[in-house]
Amino acid sequence: MPRQAGEGASGPNKAFVTIPEAKCHGMRMKFFGNPVRKVAEVKFMFKASKAFSSFSIDDLQKAKEFYGKTLGLKVSESAEGLELHPGNLDVFLYPKSNHKPASFTVLNFMVDDIEAAVDELKKTGVRFEQYEGAIKTDEKGIHRNGGPSIAWFKDPAGNILSVLEDKGH
């Protein structure tokens, strides 16, 4: 029987490639404690001491206001763009003249109570997306399907963000 991701050999420059047991992103499945199957072990050729995520925006000042004041995140500005510091994560936003919004969620914010988070964000002017079909949302913009509840919204550049309920994980 295959071992669970993270079991067995580990160490510097090693990682497991996983396939989720259900139709969901592997990291999200692992994060919420659901099983993922190990399919291969991969050795990296380099040794990274730190990693961060990044995505483009079209207006630095609008992004600074939105992420800093509307969302209340710690934001610092550099010559190259904005650094966000939600929790213990670093996210870099860079201006791009031909920016096109991502068609997928670029940043998820874990919250204890999605109802309260959605209500609070709406008070700051955040509008939640309404979807139909497989990711149908309710009147508040919250998708509920037995898994973690999630609500999507956009930043001023049109990038998709979300609040995702963390029920004790």
CSV table of C-alpha atoms in Angstrom, one decimal:
chain,number,residue,atom,x,y,z
A,1,MET,CA,0.0,0.0,0.0
A,2,PRO,CA,1.4,3.5,-0.9
A,3,ARG,CA,2.6,5.6,2.0
A,4,GLN,CA,0.9,8.9,2.9
A,5,ALA,CA,2.6,12.0,1.7
A,6,GLY,CA,5.3,13.1,4.1
A,7,GLU,CA,5.9,9.5,5.4
A,8,GLY,CA,9.2,7.7,4.9
A,9,ALA,CA,12.4,9.2,3.6
A,10,SER,CA,12.7,12.9,3.8
A,11,GLY,CA,15.4,15.5,4.1
A,12,PRO,CA,17.0,18.3,2.3
A,13,ASN,CA,16.3,18.6,-1.4
A,14,LYS,CA,13.5,16.0,-1.3
A,15,ALA,CA,9.8,16.3,-1.8
A,16,PHE,CA,6.9,14.0,-2.6
A,17,VAL,CA,4.7,14.4,-5.7
A,18,THR,CA,1.1,13.6,-4.7
A,19,ILE,CA,-2.2,12.8,-6.3
A,20,PRO,CA,-5.3,13.7,-4.3
A,21,GLU,CA,-7.8,11.0,-3.6
A,22,ALA,CA,-10.6,13.4,-4.6
A,23,LYS,CA,-11.0,16.2,-7.1
A,24,CYS,CA,-9.2,18.8,-5.2
A,25,HIS,CA,-5.7,20.4,-5.2
A,26,GLY,CA,-3.3,18.2,-3.4
A,27,MET,CA,-1.9,20.8,-1.0
A,28,ARG,CA,-5.5,21.8,0.0
A,29,MET,CA,-6.3,18.1,0.6
A,30,LYS,CA,-3.2,17.6,2.7
A,31,PHE,CA,-3.8,20.8,4.7
A,32,PHE,CA,-7.3,19.7,5.6
A,33,GLY,CA,-6.0,16.3,6.8
A,34,ASN,CA,-7.5,14.3,4.0
A,35,PRO,CA,-5.4,11.5,2.5
A,36,VAL,CA,-3.2,12.0,-0.6
A,37,ARG,CA,-1.3,9.2,-2.3
A,38,LYS,CA,2.4,9.3,-2.8
A,39,VAL,CA,3.3,8.6,-6.4
A,40,ALA,CA,6.9,9.6,-6.7
A,41,GLU,CA,9.8,11.1,-4.7
A,42,VAL,CA,11.6,13.9,-6.4
A,43,LYS,CA,15.1,15.3,-5.6
A,44,PHE,CA,15.6,19.0,-6.2
A,45,MET,CA,18.8,20.2,-7.7
A,46,PHE,CA,18.9,23.4,-5.7
A,47,LYS,CA,18.5,24.2,-2.0
A,48,ALA,CA,16.0,27.0,-1.3
A,49,SER,CA,16.0,28.6,2.1
A,50,LYS,CA,12.8,30.5,1.6
A,51,ALA,CA,10.0,30.7,-1.0
A,52,PHE,CA,7.3,33.3,-1.6
A,53,SER,CA,4.3,33.8,-3.9
A,54,SER,CA,3.9,36.7,-6.3
A,55,PHE,CA,1.3,38.0,-8.8
A,56,SER,CA,0.9,41.1,-10.9
A,57,ILE,CA,-1.3,44.2,-10.4
A,58,ASP,CA,-2.0,47.2,-12.6
A,59,ASP,CA,-2.0,50.1,-10.1
A,60,LEU,CA,0.5,50.1,-7.2
A,61,GLN,CA,-1.3,52.7,-5.1
A,62,LYS,CA,-4.8,51.2,-5.5
A,63,ALA,CA,-3.3,47.8,-4.5
A,64,LYS,CA,-1.5,49.4,-1.5
A,65,GLU,CA,-4.8,51.0,-0.3
A,66,PHE,CA,-6.8,47.8,-0.9
A,67,TYR,CA,-4.5,45.3,0.8
A,68,GLY,CA,-3.4,47.7,3.6
A,69,LYS,CA,-6.6,49.6,4.4
A,70,THR,CA,-9.5,47.5,3.1
A,71,LEU,CA,-8.0,44.1,4.1
A,72,GLY,CA,-5.9,45.4,7.0
A,73,LEU,CA,-2.8,43.5,6.0
A,74,LYS,CA,0.8,44.6,6.8
A,75,VAL,CA,2.1,46.1,3.5
A,76,SER,CA,5.5,47.4,2.7
A,77,GLU,CA,6.6,49.1,-0.5
A,78,SER,CA,9.8,48.6,-2.3
A,79,ALA,CA,11.2,49.9,-5.6
A,80,GLU,CA,9.9,46.7,-7.3
A,81,GLY,CA,6.4,46.5,-5.9
A,82,LEU,CA,4.5,45.7,-2.7
A,83,GLU,CA,5.2,43.1,-0.1
A,84,LEU,CA,2.3,41.7,1.8
A,85,HIS,CA,2.7,39.9,5.1
A,86,PRO,CA,-0.5,38.0,5.9
A,87,GLY,CA,0.4,35.8,8.9
A,88,ASN,CA,3.8,34.2,8.5
A,89,LEU,CA,3.6,34.3,4.7
A,90,ASP,CA,5.3,36.7,2.3
A,91,VAL,CA,3.5,37.7,-0.9
A,92,PHE,CA,5.0,40.0,-3.6
A,93,LEU,CA,2.8,42.2,-5.8
A,94,TYR,CA,4.5,43.8,-8.8
A,95,PRO,CA,3.1,46.4,-11.2
A,96,LYS,CA,2.8,45.2,-14.8
A,97,SER,CA,1.8,47.6,-17.7
A,98,ASN,CA,0.0,44.8,-19.6
A,99,HIS,CA,-1.5,43.2,-16.5
A,100,LYS,CA,-4.2,40.6,-17.1
A,101,PRO,CA,-6.1,39.4,-14.0
A,102,ALA,CA,-5.6,35.8,-13.0
A,103,SER,CA,-8.5,33.5,-13.9
A,104,PHE,CA,-7.9,31.5,-10.7
A,105,THR,CA,-7.6,32.2,-7.0
A,106,VAL,CA,-4.2,33.7,-6.3
A,107,LEU,CA,-4.5,34.2,-2.6
A,108,ASN,CA,-6.6,32.4,0.1
A,109,PHE,CA,-7.1,33.8,3.5
A,110,MET,CA,-7.9,31.3,6.2
A,111,VAL,CA,-10.6,32.5,8.7
A,112,ASP,CA,-12.3,30.9,11.7
A,113,ASP,CA,-15.8,32.1,10.9
A,114,ILE,CA,-16.6,32.7,7.2
A,115,GLU,CA,-19.9,34.4,8.0
A,116,ALA,CA,-18.2,37.0,10.2
A,117,ALA,CA,-15.4,37.5,7.7
A,118,VAL,CA,-17.7,38.0,4.8
A,119,ASP,CA,-19.9,40.5,6.8
A,120,GLU,CA,-16.8,42.4,8.0
A,121,LEU,CA,-15.3,42.6,4.5
A,122,LYS,CA,-18.6,43.7,3.0
A,123,LYS,CA,-18.6,46.7,5.5
A,124,THR,CA,-15.2,47.8,4.0
A,125,GLY,CA,-16.7,47.7,0.5
A,126,VAL,CA,-15.5,44.3,-0.7
A,127,ARG,CA,-18.0,42.7,-3.2
A,128,PHE,CA,-18.2,38.9,-3.2
A,129,GLU,CA,-18.4,37.0,-6.5
A,130,GLN,CA,-21.6,35.1,-7.4
A,131,TYR,CA,-21.1,31.8,-9.2
A,132,GLU,CA,-23.4,29.1,-10.6
A,133,GLY,CA,-22.8,25.5,-11.4
A,134,ALA,CA,-20.2,23.4,-9.6
A,135,ILE,CA,-19.1,26.3,-7.4
A,136,LYS,CA,-22.5,27.8,-6.9
A,137,THR,CA,-22.5,30.5,-4.2
A,138,ASP,CA,-25.4,31.5,-1.9
A,139,GLU,CA,-26.8,35.1,-1.6
A,140,LYS,CA,-23.8,36.1,0.6
A,141,GLY,CA,-21.3,34.8,-2.0
A,142,ILE,CA,-20.3,31.7,0.0
A,143,HIS,CA,-19.8,28.3,-1.6
A,144,ARG,CA,-20.8,25.4,0.7
A,145,ASN,CA,-20.4,21.8,-0.5
A,146,GLY,CA,-19.6,19.8,2.5
A,147,GLY,CA,-15.9,20.8,2.4
A,148,PRO,CA,-14.5,24.0,3.6
A,149,SER,CA,-16.8,27.0,2.9
A,150,ILE,CA,-15.2,29.6,0.6
A,151,ALA,CA,-16.1,33.0,-0.7
A,152,TRP,CA,-14.3,34.7,-3.6
A,153,PHE,CA,-13.7,38.4,-4.2
A,154,LYS,CA,-11.4,40.5,-6.4
A,155,ASP,CA,-8.7,43.0,-5.8
A,156,PRO,CA,-8.7,46.3,-7.7
A,157,ALA,CA,-6.6,44.7,-10.4
A,158,GLY,CA,-9.2,42.0,-10.9
A,159,ASN,CA,-7.2,39.1,-9.3
A,160,ILE,CA,-9.3,36.5,-7.5
A,161,LEU,CA,-8.9,36.2,-3.8
A,162,SER,CA,-10.8,34.2,-1.2
A,163,VAL,CA,-11.7,33.7,2.4
A,164,LEU,CA,-11.7,30.0,3.3
A,165,GLU,CA,-13.1,28.7,6.6
A,166,ASP,CA,-10.7,26.8,8.8
A,167,LYS,CA,-12.7,24.6,11.1
A,168,GLY,CA,-10.1,23.7,13.6
A,169,HIS,CA,-7.4,22.4,11.2
